[in-house]
mmCIF file of C-alpha atoms in Angstrom:
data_model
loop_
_atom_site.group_PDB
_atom_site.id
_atom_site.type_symbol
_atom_site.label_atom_id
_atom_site.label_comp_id
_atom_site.label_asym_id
_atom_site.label_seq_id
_atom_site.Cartn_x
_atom_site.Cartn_y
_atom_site.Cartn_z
ATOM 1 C CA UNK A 1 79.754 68.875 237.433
ATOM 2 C CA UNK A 2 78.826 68.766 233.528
ATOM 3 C CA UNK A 3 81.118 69.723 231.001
ATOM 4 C CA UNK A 4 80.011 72.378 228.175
ATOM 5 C CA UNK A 5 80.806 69.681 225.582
ATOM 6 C CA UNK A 6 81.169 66.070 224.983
ATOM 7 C CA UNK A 7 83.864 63.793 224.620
ATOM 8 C CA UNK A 8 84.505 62.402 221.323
ATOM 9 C CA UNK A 9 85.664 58.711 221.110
ATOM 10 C CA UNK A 10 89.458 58.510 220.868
ATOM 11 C CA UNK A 11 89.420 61.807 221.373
ATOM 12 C CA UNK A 12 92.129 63.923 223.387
ATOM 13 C CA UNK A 13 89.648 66.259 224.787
ATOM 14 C CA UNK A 14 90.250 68.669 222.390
ATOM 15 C CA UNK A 15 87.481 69.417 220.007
ATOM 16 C CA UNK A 16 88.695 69.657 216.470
ATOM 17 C CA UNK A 17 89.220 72.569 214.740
ATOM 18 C CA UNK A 18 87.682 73.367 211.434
ATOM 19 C CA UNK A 19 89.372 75.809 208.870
ATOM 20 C CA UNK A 20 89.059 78.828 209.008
ATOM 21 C CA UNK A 21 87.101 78.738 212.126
ATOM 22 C CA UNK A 22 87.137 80.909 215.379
ATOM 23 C CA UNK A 23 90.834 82.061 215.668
ATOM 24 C CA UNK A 24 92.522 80.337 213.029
ATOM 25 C CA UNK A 25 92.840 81.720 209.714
ATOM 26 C CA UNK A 26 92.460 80.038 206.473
ATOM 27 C CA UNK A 27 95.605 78.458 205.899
ATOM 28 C CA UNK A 28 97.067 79.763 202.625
ATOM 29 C CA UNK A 29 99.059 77.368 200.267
ATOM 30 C CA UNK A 30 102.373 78.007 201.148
ATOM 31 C CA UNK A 31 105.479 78.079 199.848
ATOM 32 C CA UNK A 32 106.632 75.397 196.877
ATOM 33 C CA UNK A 33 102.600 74.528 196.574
ATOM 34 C CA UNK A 34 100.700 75.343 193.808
ATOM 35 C CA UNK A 35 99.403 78.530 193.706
ATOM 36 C CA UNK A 36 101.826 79.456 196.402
ATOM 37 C CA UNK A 37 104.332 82.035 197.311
ATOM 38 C CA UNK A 38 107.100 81.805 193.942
ATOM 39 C CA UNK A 39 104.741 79.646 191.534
ATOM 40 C CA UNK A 40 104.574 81.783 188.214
ATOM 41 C CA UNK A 41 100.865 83.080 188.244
ATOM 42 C CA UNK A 42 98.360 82.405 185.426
ATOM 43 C CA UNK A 43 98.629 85.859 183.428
ATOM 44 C CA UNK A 44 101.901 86.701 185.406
ATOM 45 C CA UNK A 45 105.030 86.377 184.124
ATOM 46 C CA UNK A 46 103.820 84.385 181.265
ATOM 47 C CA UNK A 47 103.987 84.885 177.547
ATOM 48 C CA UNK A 48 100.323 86.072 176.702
ATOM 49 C CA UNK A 49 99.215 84.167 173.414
ATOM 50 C CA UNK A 50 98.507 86.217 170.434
ATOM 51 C CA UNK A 51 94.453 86.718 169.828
ATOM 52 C CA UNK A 52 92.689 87.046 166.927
ATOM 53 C CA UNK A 53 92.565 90.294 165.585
ATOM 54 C CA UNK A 54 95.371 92.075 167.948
ATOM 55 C CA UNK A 55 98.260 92.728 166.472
ATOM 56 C CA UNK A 56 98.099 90.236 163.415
ATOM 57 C CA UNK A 57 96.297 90.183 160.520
ATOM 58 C CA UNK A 58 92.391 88.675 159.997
ATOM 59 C CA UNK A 59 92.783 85.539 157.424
ATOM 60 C CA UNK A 60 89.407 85.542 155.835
ATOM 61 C CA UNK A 61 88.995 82.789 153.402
ATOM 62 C CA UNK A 62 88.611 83.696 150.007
ATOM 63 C CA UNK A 63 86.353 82.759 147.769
ATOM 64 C CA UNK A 64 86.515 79.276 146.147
ATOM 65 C CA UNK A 65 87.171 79.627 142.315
ATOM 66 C CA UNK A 66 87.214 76.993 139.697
ATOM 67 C CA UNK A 67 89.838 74.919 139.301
ATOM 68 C CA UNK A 68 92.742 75.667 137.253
ATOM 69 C CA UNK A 69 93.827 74.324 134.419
ATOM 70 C CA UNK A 70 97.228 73.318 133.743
ATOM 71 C CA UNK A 71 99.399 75.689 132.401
ATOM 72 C CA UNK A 72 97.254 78.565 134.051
ATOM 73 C CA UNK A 73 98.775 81.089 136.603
ATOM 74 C CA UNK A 74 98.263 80.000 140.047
ATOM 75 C CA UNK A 75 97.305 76.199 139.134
ATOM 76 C CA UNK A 76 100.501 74.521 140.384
ATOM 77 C CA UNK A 77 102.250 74.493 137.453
ATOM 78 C CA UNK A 78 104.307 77.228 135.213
ATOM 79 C CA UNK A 79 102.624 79.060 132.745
ATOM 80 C CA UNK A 80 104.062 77.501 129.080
ATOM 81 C CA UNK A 81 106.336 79.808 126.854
ATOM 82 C CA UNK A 82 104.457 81.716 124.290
ATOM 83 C CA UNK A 83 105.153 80.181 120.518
ATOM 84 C CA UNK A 84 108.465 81.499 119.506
ATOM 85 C CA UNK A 85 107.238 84.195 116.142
ATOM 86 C CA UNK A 86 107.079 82.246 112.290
ATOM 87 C CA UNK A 87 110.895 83.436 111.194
ATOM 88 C CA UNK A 88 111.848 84.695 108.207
ATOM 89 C CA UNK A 89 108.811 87.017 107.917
ATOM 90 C CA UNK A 90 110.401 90.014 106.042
ATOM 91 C CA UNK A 91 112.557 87.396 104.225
ATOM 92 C CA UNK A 92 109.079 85.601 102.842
ATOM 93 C CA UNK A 93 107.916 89.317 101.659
ATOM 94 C CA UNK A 94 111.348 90.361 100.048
ATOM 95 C CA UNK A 95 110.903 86.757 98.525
ATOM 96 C CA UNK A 96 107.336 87.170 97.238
ATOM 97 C CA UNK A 97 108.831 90.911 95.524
ATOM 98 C CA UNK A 98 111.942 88.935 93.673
ATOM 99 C CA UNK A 99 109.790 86.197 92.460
ATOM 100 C CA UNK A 100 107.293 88.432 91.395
ATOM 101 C CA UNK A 101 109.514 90.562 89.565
ATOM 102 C CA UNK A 102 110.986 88.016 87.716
ATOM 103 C CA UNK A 103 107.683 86.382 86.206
ATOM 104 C CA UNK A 104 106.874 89.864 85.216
ATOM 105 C CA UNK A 105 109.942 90.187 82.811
ATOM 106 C CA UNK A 106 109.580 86.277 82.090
ATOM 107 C CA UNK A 107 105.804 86.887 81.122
ATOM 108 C CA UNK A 108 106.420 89.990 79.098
ATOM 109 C CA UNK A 109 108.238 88.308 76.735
ATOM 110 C CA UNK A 110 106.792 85.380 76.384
ATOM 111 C CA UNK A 111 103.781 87.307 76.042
ATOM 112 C CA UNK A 112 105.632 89.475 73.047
ATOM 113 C CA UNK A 113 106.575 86.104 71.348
ATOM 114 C CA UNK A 114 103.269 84.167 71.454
ATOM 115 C CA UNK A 115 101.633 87.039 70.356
ATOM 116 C CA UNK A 116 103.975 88.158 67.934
ATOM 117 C CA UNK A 117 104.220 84.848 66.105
ATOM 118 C CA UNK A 118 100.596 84.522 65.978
ATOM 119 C CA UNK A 119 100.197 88.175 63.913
ATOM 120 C CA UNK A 120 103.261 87.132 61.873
ATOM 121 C CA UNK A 121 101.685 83.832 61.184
ATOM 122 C CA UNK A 122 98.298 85.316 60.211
ATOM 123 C CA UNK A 123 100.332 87.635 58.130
ATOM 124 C CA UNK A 124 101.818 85.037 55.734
ATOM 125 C CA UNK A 125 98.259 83.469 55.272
ATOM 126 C CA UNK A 126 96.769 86.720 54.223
ATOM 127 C CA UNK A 127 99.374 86.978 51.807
ATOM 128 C CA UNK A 128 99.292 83.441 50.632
ATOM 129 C CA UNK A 129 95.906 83.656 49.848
ATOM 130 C CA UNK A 130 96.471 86.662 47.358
ATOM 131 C CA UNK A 131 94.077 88.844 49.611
ATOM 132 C CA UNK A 132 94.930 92.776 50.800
ATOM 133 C CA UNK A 133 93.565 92.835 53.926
ATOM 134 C CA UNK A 134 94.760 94.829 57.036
ATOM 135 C CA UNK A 135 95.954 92.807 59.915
ATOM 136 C CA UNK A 136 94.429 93.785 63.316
ATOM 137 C CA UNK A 137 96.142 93.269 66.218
ATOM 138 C CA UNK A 138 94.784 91.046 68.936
ATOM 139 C CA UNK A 139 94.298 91.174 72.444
ATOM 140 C CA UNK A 140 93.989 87.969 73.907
ATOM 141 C CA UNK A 141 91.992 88.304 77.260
ATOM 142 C CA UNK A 142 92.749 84.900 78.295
ATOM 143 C CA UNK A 143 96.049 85.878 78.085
ATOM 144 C CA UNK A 144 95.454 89.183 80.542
ATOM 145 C CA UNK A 145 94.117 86.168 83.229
ATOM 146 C CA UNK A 146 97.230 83.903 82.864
ATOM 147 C CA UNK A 147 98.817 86.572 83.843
ATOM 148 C CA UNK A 148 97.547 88.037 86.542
ATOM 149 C CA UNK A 149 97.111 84.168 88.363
ATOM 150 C CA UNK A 150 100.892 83.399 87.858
ATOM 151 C CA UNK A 151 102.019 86.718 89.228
ATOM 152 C CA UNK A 152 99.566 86.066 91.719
ATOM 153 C CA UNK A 153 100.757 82.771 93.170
ATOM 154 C CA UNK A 154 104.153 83.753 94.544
ATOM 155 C CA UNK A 155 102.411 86.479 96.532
ATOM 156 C CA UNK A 156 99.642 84.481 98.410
ATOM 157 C CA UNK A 157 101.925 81.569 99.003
ATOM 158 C CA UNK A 158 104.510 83.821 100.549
ATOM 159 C CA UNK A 159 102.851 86.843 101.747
ATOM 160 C CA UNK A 160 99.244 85.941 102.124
ATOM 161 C CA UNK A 161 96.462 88.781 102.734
ATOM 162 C CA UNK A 162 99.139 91.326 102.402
ATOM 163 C CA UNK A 163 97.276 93.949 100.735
ATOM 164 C CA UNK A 164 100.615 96.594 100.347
ATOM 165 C CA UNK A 165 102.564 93.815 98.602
ATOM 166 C CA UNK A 166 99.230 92.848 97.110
ATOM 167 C CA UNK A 167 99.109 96.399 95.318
ATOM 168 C CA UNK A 168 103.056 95.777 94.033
ATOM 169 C CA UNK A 169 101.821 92.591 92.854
ATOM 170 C CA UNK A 170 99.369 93.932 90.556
ATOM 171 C CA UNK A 171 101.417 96.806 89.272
ATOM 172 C CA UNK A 172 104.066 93.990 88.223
ATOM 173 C CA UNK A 173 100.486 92.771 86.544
ATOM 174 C CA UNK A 174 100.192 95.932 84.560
ATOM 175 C CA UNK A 175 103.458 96.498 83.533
ATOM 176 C CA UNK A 176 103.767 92.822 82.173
ATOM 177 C CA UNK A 177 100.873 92.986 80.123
ATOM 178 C CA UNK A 178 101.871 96.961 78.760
ATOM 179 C CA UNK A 179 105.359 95.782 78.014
ATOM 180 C CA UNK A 180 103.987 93.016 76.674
ATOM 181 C CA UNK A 181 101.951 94.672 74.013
ATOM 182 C CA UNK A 182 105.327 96.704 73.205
ATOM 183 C CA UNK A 183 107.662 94.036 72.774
ATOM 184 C CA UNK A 184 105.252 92.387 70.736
ATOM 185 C CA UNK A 185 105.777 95.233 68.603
ATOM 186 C CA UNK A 186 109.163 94.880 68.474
ATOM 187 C CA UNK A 187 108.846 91.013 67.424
ATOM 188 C CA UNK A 188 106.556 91.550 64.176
ATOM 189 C CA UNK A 189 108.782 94.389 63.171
ATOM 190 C CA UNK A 190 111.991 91.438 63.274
ATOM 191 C CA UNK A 191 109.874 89.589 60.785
ATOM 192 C CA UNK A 192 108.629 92.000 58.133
ATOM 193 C CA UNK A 193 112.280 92.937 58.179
ATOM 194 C CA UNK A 194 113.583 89.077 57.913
ATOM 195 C CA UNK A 195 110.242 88.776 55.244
ATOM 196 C CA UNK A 196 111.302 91.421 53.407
ATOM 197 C CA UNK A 197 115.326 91.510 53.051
ATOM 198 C CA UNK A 198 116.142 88.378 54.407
ATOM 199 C CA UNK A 199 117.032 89.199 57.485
ATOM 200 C CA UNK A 200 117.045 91.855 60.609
ATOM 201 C CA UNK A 201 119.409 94.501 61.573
ATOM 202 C CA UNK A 202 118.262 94.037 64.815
ATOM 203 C CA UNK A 203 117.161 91.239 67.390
ATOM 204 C CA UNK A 204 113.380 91.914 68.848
ATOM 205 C CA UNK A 205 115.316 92.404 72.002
ATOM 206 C CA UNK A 206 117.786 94.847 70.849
ATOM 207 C CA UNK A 207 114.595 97.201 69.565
ATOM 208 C CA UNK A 208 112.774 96.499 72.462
ATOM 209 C CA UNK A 209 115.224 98.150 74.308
ATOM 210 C CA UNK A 210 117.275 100.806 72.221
ATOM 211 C CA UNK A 211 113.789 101.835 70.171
ATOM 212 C CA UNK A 212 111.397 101.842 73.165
ATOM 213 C CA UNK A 213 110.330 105.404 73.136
ATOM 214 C CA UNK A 214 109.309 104.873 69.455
ATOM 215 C CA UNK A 215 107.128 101.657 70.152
ATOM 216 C CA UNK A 216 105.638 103.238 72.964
ATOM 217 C CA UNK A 217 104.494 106.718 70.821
ATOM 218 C CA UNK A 218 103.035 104.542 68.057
ATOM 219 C CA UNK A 219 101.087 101.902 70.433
ATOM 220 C CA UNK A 220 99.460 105.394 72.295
ATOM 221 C CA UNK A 221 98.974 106.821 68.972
ATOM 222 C CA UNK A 222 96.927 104.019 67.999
ATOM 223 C CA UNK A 223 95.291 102.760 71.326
ATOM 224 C CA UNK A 224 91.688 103.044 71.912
ATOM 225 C CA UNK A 225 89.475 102.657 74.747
ATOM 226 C CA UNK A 226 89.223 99.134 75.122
ATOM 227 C CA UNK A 227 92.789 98.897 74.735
ATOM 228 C CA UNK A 228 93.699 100.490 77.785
ATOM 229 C CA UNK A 229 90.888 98.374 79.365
ATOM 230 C CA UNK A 230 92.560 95.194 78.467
ATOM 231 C CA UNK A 231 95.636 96.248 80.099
ATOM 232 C CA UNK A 232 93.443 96.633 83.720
ATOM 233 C CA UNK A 233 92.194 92.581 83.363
ATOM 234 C CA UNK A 234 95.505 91.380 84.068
ATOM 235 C CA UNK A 235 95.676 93.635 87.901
ATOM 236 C CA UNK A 236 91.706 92.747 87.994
ATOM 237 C CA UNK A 237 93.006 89.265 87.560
ATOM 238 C CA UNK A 238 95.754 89.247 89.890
ATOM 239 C CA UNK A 239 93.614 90.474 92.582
ATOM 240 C CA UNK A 240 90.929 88.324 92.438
ATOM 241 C CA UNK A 241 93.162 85.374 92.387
ATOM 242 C CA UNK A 242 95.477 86.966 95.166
ATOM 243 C CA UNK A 243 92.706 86.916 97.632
ATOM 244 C CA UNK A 244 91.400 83.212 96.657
ATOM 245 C CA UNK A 245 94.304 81.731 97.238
ATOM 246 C CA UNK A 246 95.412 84.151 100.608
ATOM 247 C CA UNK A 247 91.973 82.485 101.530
ATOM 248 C CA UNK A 248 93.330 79.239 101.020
ATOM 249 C CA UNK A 249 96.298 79.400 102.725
ATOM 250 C CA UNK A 250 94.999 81.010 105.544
ATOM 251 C CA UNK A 251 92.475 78.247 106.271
ATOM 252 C CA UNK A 252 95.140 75.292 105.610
ATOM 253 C CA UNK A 253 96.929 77.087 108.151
ATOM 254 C CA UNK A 254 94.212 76.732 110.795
#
């Protein structure tokens, strides 16, 4: 009688089973295998790694700029300190004030002597010479520019292209060349007195100051128009020369 299947060589007469065939289930890994029964899951019990864009932040890149220099903000390296301020600012303007102050009274009088001596001079030649003439006073414009340059120079080395100490400046101008003119007055009056009696009662300071009100009423009493224009060339002076040398110093600065 023939058997419904064939023997296999070495076989035990038992045809072998496939997985998963007919009445055996797929074996499943079991316990202690991977994938089996108490191995941690992919997705289970597992820290999930943070994605892009969920819960943190997008980095976008930023735009490339140009390098930085050094020094700059942001280029590696601090920023330098800023150049501590020039000291002694309102001490170089309360400076340019004393020193201009004091050439004004220095110039007045030298002024009042130079001029004074010249008249006095000019006198004793008219004289000499036997002739009657009237001595005119003069006003040396030259004079009116010296001046105003000297006063000038403290100004625009100390405070240069300070127009408001630029305006004191040239009323020290003014009042150097006016109290010139007066104490000039008070210098040829010392030597008709010395000319005529031998000597003065008084020095050309001491009239200068005790007798100003009278010098002053005779020199407006006899002033004209171009008078009082010659006393404006020494503040012309002063400013012209006050802004050629701020100019100056400015650009030796740079």
């Amino acid at each position: 009688m023939s058997q419904p299947w064939q023997q296999q060589p070495g076989g035990g007469g038992q045809p072998p089973q496939q997985p998963g065939g007919y009445g055996h289930p797929p074996q499943q890994p079991g316990y202690g295998q991977p994938g089996g029964y108490g191995q941690p899951q992919p997705g289970y019990g597992q820290p999930q790694q943070p994605q892009p864009g969920y819960g943190y932040p997008q980095q976008q890149p930023g735009p490339a700029g140009p390098p930085q220099p050094f020094g700059a903000p942001g280029g590696g390296y601090p920023a330098p300190a800023p150049p501590p301020p020039v000291p002694g600012g309102g001490n170089r303007m309360f400076l340019a004030v004393v020193a201009g102050f004091v050439l004004m009274v220095g110039l007045l009088f030298a002024y009042g002597y130079i001029v004074g001596d010249v008249l006095f001079d000019a006198r004793d030649a008219i004289e000499e010479a036997g002739l009657n003439e009237e001595i005119e006073y003069p006003q040396y414009t030259w004079a009116a520019a010296v001046i105003g340059l000297l006063i000038a120079l403290p100004f625009a080395k100390l405070a240069p292209r300070n127009w408001g100490l630029g305006a004191v400046g040239a009323v020290f101008s003014f009042l150097a060349i006016f109290l010139g003119e007066l104490f000039t007055r008070a210098v040829i009056w010392v030597g008709i007195e010395e000319a005529a009696i031998g000597t003065s009662q008084k020095s050309a300071f001491g009239y200068f100051f005790e007798d100003f009100g009278d010098f002053l009423e005779a020199w407006t009493d006899t002033a004209s128009a171009l008078n009082w224009i010659f006393l404006f060339l020494a503040p012309f002076a002063f400013f012209l020369f006050f802004k050629l040398l701020s100019d100056r110093s400015t650009s030796i600065v740079r």
